[in-house]
């Protein structure tokens, strides 16, 4: 993708090089694997971000060390910030078209561990959005894992898709969809609650597609192979793909993010239509 010459965001925070010894993990990121990780290592069944994570807020740890960033890390940071800026510009436009005002989220790059309003997180969490402080948190080692462990082809647009998905959760927070979905989950069985979670996640994929559509119009930023990189990443983070890899069998009732096919389809629907009114992923939930 083409991204040079973007302005600075003002909402971008680079905490790489600062270590912080948080031990707990938050959920709600781009992959359902978080829940598997927690079941394996943490013993806590984290379904969604806010309610359960309150109890993780103990165990304060101050930053212990700081080191200078390498030239490569600085370049990576500039690239991530450029994507963030493109999400700010596109969503400001879409909100304006709908007579709303976009409130820009903050974005934090970190290594190892980070403290958030949703609890302490580590790299194992994968990228995630915390509604409590309206920040996206991301450790770039995730993208290596996506390639090496989950077979995605990687590439700059895989990163852009993941960021756009997390920003999609911010959009859902601003629009009230996230709160509404959590209220709908109350009193439901685990399987029913999971279906709602899948709808929320697929809508974030749809919004990532809508963002791509608008940004292509505004910045003509796509290069050959970019969409394939996004689809490869979306395929890799499908619940069925991850479960097949991690546990060797698939349990559809436990899906929280949607299958590879669903994730790709909703991203493409958003990308091709650019039409927010076509993003009702909840209509398929009972
Ligand atoms: Zn998500």
Short mmCIF file of C-alpha atoms and ligand atoms in Angstrom, two decimals:
data_model
loop_
_atom_site.label_atom_id
_atom_site.label_comp_id
_atom_site.label_asym_id
_atom_site.label_seq_id
_atom_site.Cartn_x
_atom_site.Cartn_y
_atom_site.Cartn_z
CA UNK A 1 0.00 0.00 0.00
CA UNK A 2 1.04 3.61 -0.56
CA UNK A 3 1.24 5.56 2.66
CA UNK A 4 4.07 8.10 2.60
CA UNK A 5 3.45 11.78 3.11
CA UNK A 6 0.73 11.38 5.71
CA UNK A 7 0.42 13.94 8.50
CA UNK A 8 1.13 13.02 12.12
CA UNK A 9 -1.78 11.73 14.15
CA UNK A 10 -1.39 13.36 17.54
CA UNK A 11 -3.14 10.28 18.99
CA UNK A 12 -0.30 7.88 18.47
CA UNK A 13 1.76 6.69 21.41
CA UNK A 14 4.86 4.57 21.01
CA UNK A 15 5.63 2.70 24.22
CA UNK A 16 8.00 0.22 22.64
CA UNK A 17 11.29 0.07 24.45
CA UNK A 18 9.54 0.54 27.78
CA UNK A 19 9.12 -2.74 29.58
CA UNK A 20 6.33 -3.36 32.02
CA UNK A 21 5.84 -6.60 33.85
CA UNK A 22 2.11 -7.19 33.59
CA UNK A 23 1.19 -10.83 33.86
CA UNK A 24 -2.44 -10.95 32.90
CA UNK A 25 -4.15 -11.01 29.56
CA UNK A 26 -7.15 -9.16 28.22
CA UNK A 27 -9.58 -10.43 25.61
CA UNK A 28 -11.60 -8.99 22.76
CA UNK A 29 -8.95 -8.57 20.11
CA UNK A 30 -8.89 -9.75 16.58
CA UNK A 31 -8.68 -13.44 17.35
CA UNK A 32 -10.64 -15.94 19.38
CA UNK A 33 -7.39 -17.53 20.35
CA UNK A 34 -7.24 -15.22 23.35
CA UNK A 35 -9.96 -17.26 24.96
CA UNK A 36 -8.11 -20.46 24.25
CA UNK A 37 -4.95 -19.00 25.72
CA UNK A 38 -6.78 -17.93 28.83
CA UNK A 39 -8.38 -21.31 29.24
CA UNK A 40 -5.00 -22.91 28.96
CA UNK A 41 -2.88 -20.56 31.01
CA UNK A 42 -5.04 -18.20 32.98
CA UNK A 43 -7.94 -20.37 34.05
CA UNK A 44 -10.35 -17.51 33.42
CA UNK A 45 -13.08 -17.61 30.83
CA UNK A 46 -12.90 -14.11 29.39
CA UNK A 47 -15.76 -13.63 27.00
CA UNK A 48 -15.78 -9.89 26.48
CA UNK A 49 -13.52 -7.15 27.56
CA UNK A 50 -15.01 -4.99 30.23
CA UNK A 51 -16.92 -6.80 32.97
CA UNK A 52 -14.55 -9.63 33.79
CA UNK A 53 -11.36 -7.73 33.35
CA UNK A 54 -11.99 -5.49 36.32
CA UNK A 55 -10.50 -8.20 38.47
CA UNK A 56 -7.29 -8.11 36.48
CA UNK A 57 -6.54 -4.58 37.46
CA UNK A 58 -4.36 -5.51 40.40
CA UNK A 59 -0.70 -6.32 40.06
CA UNK A 60 0.55 -2.84 39.25
CA UNK A 61 3.98 -2.73 37.77
CA UNK A 62 5.96 0.35 36.91
CA UNK A 63 8.05 0.58 33.75
CA UNK A 64 11.46 -0.78 34.63
CA UNK A 65 13.71 -0.11 31.68
CA UNK A 66 13.80 2.09 28.63
CA UNK A 67 15.85 1.70 25.48
CA UNK A 68 16.14 3.69 22.27
CA UNK A 69 14.20 2.42 19.25
CA UNK A 70 16.11 1.10 16.24
CA UNK A 71 15.81 2.72 12.81
CA UNK A 72 13.61 -0.18 11.66
CA UNK A 73 11.31 0.25 14.64
CA UNK A 74 11.00 3.96 13.96
CA UNK A 75 10.06 3.23 10.34
CA UNK A 76 7.50 0.64 11.48
CA UNK A 77 6.02 3.18 13.86
CA UNK A 78 5.66 5.75 11.07
CA UNK A 79 3.86 3.17 8.92
CA UNK A 80 1.43 2.27 11.70
CA UNK A 81 0.79 5.95 12.40
CA UNK A 82 0.05 6.53 8.69
CA UNK A 83 -2.63 3.82 8.79
CA UNK A 84 -4.07 5.38 11.93
CA UNK A 85 -4.21 8.78 10.21
CA UNK A 86 -6.01 7.21 7.24
CA UNK A 87 -8.59 5.69 9.59
CA UNK A 88 -9.06 9.09 11.26
CA UNK A 89 -9.68 10.83 7.93
CA UNK A 90 -12.00 8.17 6.53
CA UNK A 91 -14.13 7.77 9.65
CA UNK A 92 -14.35 11.54 10.16
CA UNK A 93 -15.80 11.71 6.63
CA UNK A 94 -18.23 8.81 7.09
CA UNK A 95 -19.45 10.17 10.43
CA UNK A 96 -19.88 13.61 8.89
CA UNK A 97 -21.92 12.11 6.05
CA UNK A 98 -24.20 10.67 8.74
CA UNK A 99 -24.41 13.94 10.71
CA UNK A 100 -22.24 12.60 13.49
CA UNK A 101 -18.84 13.62 14.78
CA UNK A 102 -16.00 11.13 14.91
CA UNK A 103 -14.00 11.09 18.13
CA UNK A 104 -10.53 9.87 17.32
CA UNK A 105 -9.23 6.97 19.40
CA UNK A 106 -5.72 6.71 20.78
CA UNK A 107 -3.32 4.10 19.55
CA UNK A 108 -0.58 2.50 21.63
CA UNK A 109 2.28 0.41 20.30
CA UNK A 110 3.95 -1.67 23.00
CA UNK A 111 6.32 -4.55 23.55
CA UNK A 112 5.97 -7.30 26.19
CA UNK A 113 3.29 -5.86 28.45
CA UNK A 114 1.05 -2.83 28.89
CA UNK A 115 -1.41 -1.46 31.44
CA UNK A 116 -4.81 -0.49 30.11
CA UNK A 117 -8.23 0.51 31.45
CA UNK A 118 -9.23 -3.07 30.60
CA UNK A 119 -6.47 -4.61 32.70
CA UNK A 120 -2.86 -5.53 32.08
CA UNK A 121 -2.12 -7.10 28.74
CA UNK A 122 0.81 -8.95 27.25
CA UNK A 123 1.90 -9.62 23.69
CA UNK A 124 -0.01 -12.92 23.88
CA UNK A 125 -3.28 -10.95 23.86
CA UNK A 126 -2.87 -10.01 20.23
CA UNK A 127 -3.99 -6.55 19.09
CA UNK A 128 -7.11 -5.33 20.88
CA UNK A 129 -9.33 -2.32 21.50
CA UNK A 130 -10.23 -1.24 25.04
CA UNK A 131 -13.55 0.67 25.20
CA UNK A 132 -12.72 1.85 28.74
CA UNK A 133 -9.98 4.18 27.53
CA UNK A 134 -10.86 4.15 23.80
CA UNK A 135 -7.40 2.99 22.81
CA UNK A 136 -6.13 0.35 20.42
CA UNK A 137 -3.18 -1.63 21.81
CA UNK A 138 -0.82 -3.49 19.56
CA UNK A 139 2.42 -5.44 19.85
CA UNK A 140 3.90 -5.98 16.41
CA UNK A 141 5.20 -9.47 17.25
CA UNK A 142 1.60 -10.56 16.55
CA UNK A 143 2.20 -10.19 12.82
CA UNK A 144 5.15 -12.56 12.93
CA UNK A 145 2.96 -15.12 14.68
CA UNK A 146 0.24 -14.63 12.12
CA UNK A 147 2.71 -15.72 9.46
CA UNK A 148 4.71 -18.38 11.26
CA UNK A 149 2.00 -20.01 13.39
CA UNK A 150 -1.16 -19.34 11.45
CA UNK A 151 0.06 -19.35 7.87
CA UNK A 152 -0.98 -15.86 6.75
CA UNK A 153 1.09 -14.46 3.92
CA UNK A 154 1.81 -11.24 5.85
CA UNK A 155 2.55 -7.96 4.12
CA UNK A 156 1.75 -4.34 4.89
CA UNK A 157 -1.91 -4.64 4.08
CA UNK A 158 -2.38 -7.52 6.52
CA UNK A 159 -1.31 -5.03 9.18
CA UNK A 160 -3.67 -2.41 7.78
CA UNK A 161 -6.59 -4.86 7.91
CA UNK A 162 -5.91 -5.75 11.56
CA UNK A 163 -5.67 -2.09 12.56
CA UNK A 164 -8.82 -1.25 10.60
CA UNK A 165 -10.64 -4.12 12.38
CA UNK A 166 -9.68 -2.75 15.82
CA UNK A 167 -10.68 0.76 14.78
CA UNK A 168 -13.96 -0.87 13.69
CA UNK A 169 -14.53 -1.75 17.36
CA UNK A 170 -14.01 1.90 18.24
CA UNK A 171 -16.63 2.87 15.66
CA UNK A 172 -19.01 0.32 17.23
CA UNK A 173 -18.34 1.87 20.63
CA UNK A 174 -19.10 5.39 19.36
CA UNK A 175 -22.27 4.17 17.66
CA UNK A 176 -23.45 2.37 20.78
CA UNK A 177 -23.42 -1.05 19.08
CA UNK A 178 -20.93 -2.56 21.53
CA UNK A 179 -23.00 -1.59 24.59
CA UNK A 180 -26.19 -2.77 22.95
CA UNK A 181 -24.61 -6.11 22.11
CA UNK A 182 -23.41 -6.61 25.71
CA UNK A 183 -26.93 -5.91 26.99
CA UNK A 184 -28.27 -8.43 24.50
CA UNK A 185 -25.82 -11.01 25.86
CA UNK A 186 -27.16 -10.69 29.40
CA UNK A 187 -29.08 -13.76 30.52
CA UNK A 188 -28.25 -15.65 27.34
CA UNK A 189 -26.63 -19.07 27.20
CA UNK A 190 -22.94 -19.19 26.36
CA UNK A 191 -23.72 -20.41 22.84
CA UNK A 192 -26.18 -17.54 22.25
CA UNK A 193 -23.76 -14.99 23.70
CA UNK A 194 -21.05 -16.33 21.41
CA UNK A 195 -23.28 -15.79 18.35
CA UNK A 196 -23.65 -12.13 19.31
CA UNK A 197 -19.90 -11.85 19.75
CA UNK A 198 -19.42 -13.29 16.26
CA UNK A 199 -21.82 -10.68 14.84
CA UNK A 200 -19.87 -7.86 16.52
CA UNK A 201 -16.56 -9.19 15.22
CA UNK A 202 -17.82 -9.70 11.67
CA UNK A 203 -19.13 -6.15 11.67
CA UNK A 204 -15.64 -4.93 12.64
CA UNK A 205 -14.34 -6.86 9.60
CA UNK A 206 -17.06 -5.22 7.47
CA UNK A 207 -15.99 -1.79 8.75
CA UNK A 208 -12.37 -2.63 7.86
CA UNK A 209 -13.65 -3.24 4.33
CA UNK A 210 -15.63 0.02 4.28
CA UNK A 211 -12.51 1.86 5.40
CA UNK A 212 -10.51 0.26 2.57
CA UNK A 213 -13.20 1.33 0.07
CA UNK A 214 -13.19 4.96 1.22
CA UNK A 215 -9.43 5.20 1.57
CA UNK A 216 -8.98 3.89 -1.95
CA UNK A 217 -11.25 6.70 -3.17
CA UNK A 218 -9.52 9.36 -1.09
CA UNK A 219 -5.88 8.28 -1.35
CA UNK A 220 -5.74 5.66 -4.11
CA UNK A 221 -3.57 3.73 -1.69
CA UNK A 222 -3.98 0.11 -2.78
CA UNK A 223 -1.27 -1.76 -4.62
CA UNK A 224 -1.49 -5.10 -6.36
CA UNK A 225 -1.83 -7.96 -3.87
CA UNK A 226 -3.04 -5.76 -0.98
CA UNK A 227 -6.56 -7.18 -0.87
CA UNK A 228 -5.13 -10.71 -1.01
CA UNK A 229 -2.95 -9.89 2.00
CA UNK A 230 -6.03 -8.75 3.95
CA UNK A 231 -7.96 -11.87 2.93
CA UNK A 232 -5.09 -14.11 3.89
CA UNK A 233 -4.95 -12.49 7.34
CA UNK A 234 -8.75 -12.70 7.71
CA UNK A 235 -8.57 -16.37 6.77
CA UNK A 236 -5.82 -17.03 9.33
CA UNK A 237 -7.79 -15.48 12.23
CA UNK A 238 -11.04 -17.36 11.51
CA UNK A 239 -12.23 -19.39 14.50
CA UNK A 240 -12.34 -22.62 12.49
CA UNK A 241 -8.79 -22.15 11.19
CA UNK A 242 -7.46 -21.36 14.66
CA UNK A 243 -9.30 -24.19 16.39
CA UNK A 244 -8.17 -26.71 13.76
CA UNK A 245 -4.61 -25.60 14.34
CA UNK A 246 -4.67 -25.39 18.13
CA UNK A 247 -6.96 -28.22 19.18
CA UNK A 248 -7.30 -30.31 16.04
CA UNK A 249 -11.10 -30.16 15.93
CA UNK A 250 -13.76 -27.50 15.49
CA UNK A 251 -16.50 -26.56 17.98
CA UNK A 252 -18.84 -24.09 16.20
CA UNK A 253 -20.80 -23.16 19.38
CA UNK A 254 -17.59 -21.82 20.86
CA UNK A 255 -16.84 -19.49 17.95
CA UNK A 256 -16.51 -15.86 19.04
CA UNK A 257 -15.11 -14.19 15.91
CA UNK A 258 -16.57 -16.09 12.93
CA UNK A 259 -15.19 -18.58 10.43
CA UNK A 260 -12.47 -17.75 7.92
CA UNK A 261 -15.10 -17.72 5.15
CA UNK A 262 -17.37 -15.34 7.08
CA UNK A 263 -14.54 -12.97 7.96
CA UNK A 264 -13.37 -12.75 4.37
CA UNK A 265 -16.91 -12.35 3.05
CA UNK A 266 -17.79 -9.48 5.41
CA UNK A 267 -14.52 -7.67 4.73
CA UNK A 268 -15.17 -7.97 0.99
CA UNK A 269 -18.79 -6.82 1.36
CA UNK A 270 -17.60 -3.66 3.08
CA UNK A 271 -14.80 -3.13 0.59
CA UNK A 272 -16.96 -3.57 -2.48
CA UNK A 273 -20.02 -1.64 -1.29
CA UNK A 274 -18.54 1.05 0.96
CA UNK A 275 -22.09 1.21 2.25
CA UNK A 276 -22.53 1.35 6.03
CA UNK A 277 -26.19 0.35 5.74
CA UNK A 278 -25.20 -3.10 4.49
CA UNK A 279 -23.28 -3.98 7.66
CA UNK A 280 -26.01 -5.49 9.81
CA UNK A 281 -24.24 -8.68 10.83
CA UNK A 282 -26.72 -9.06 13.72
CA UNK A 283 -29.65 -9.81 11.41
CA UNK A 284 -28.47 -13.42 11.19
CA UNK A 285 -28.50 -13.87 14.97
CA UNK A 286 -31.74 -15.13 16.54
ZN1 LIG B 1 -12.31 -7.89 17.11
#
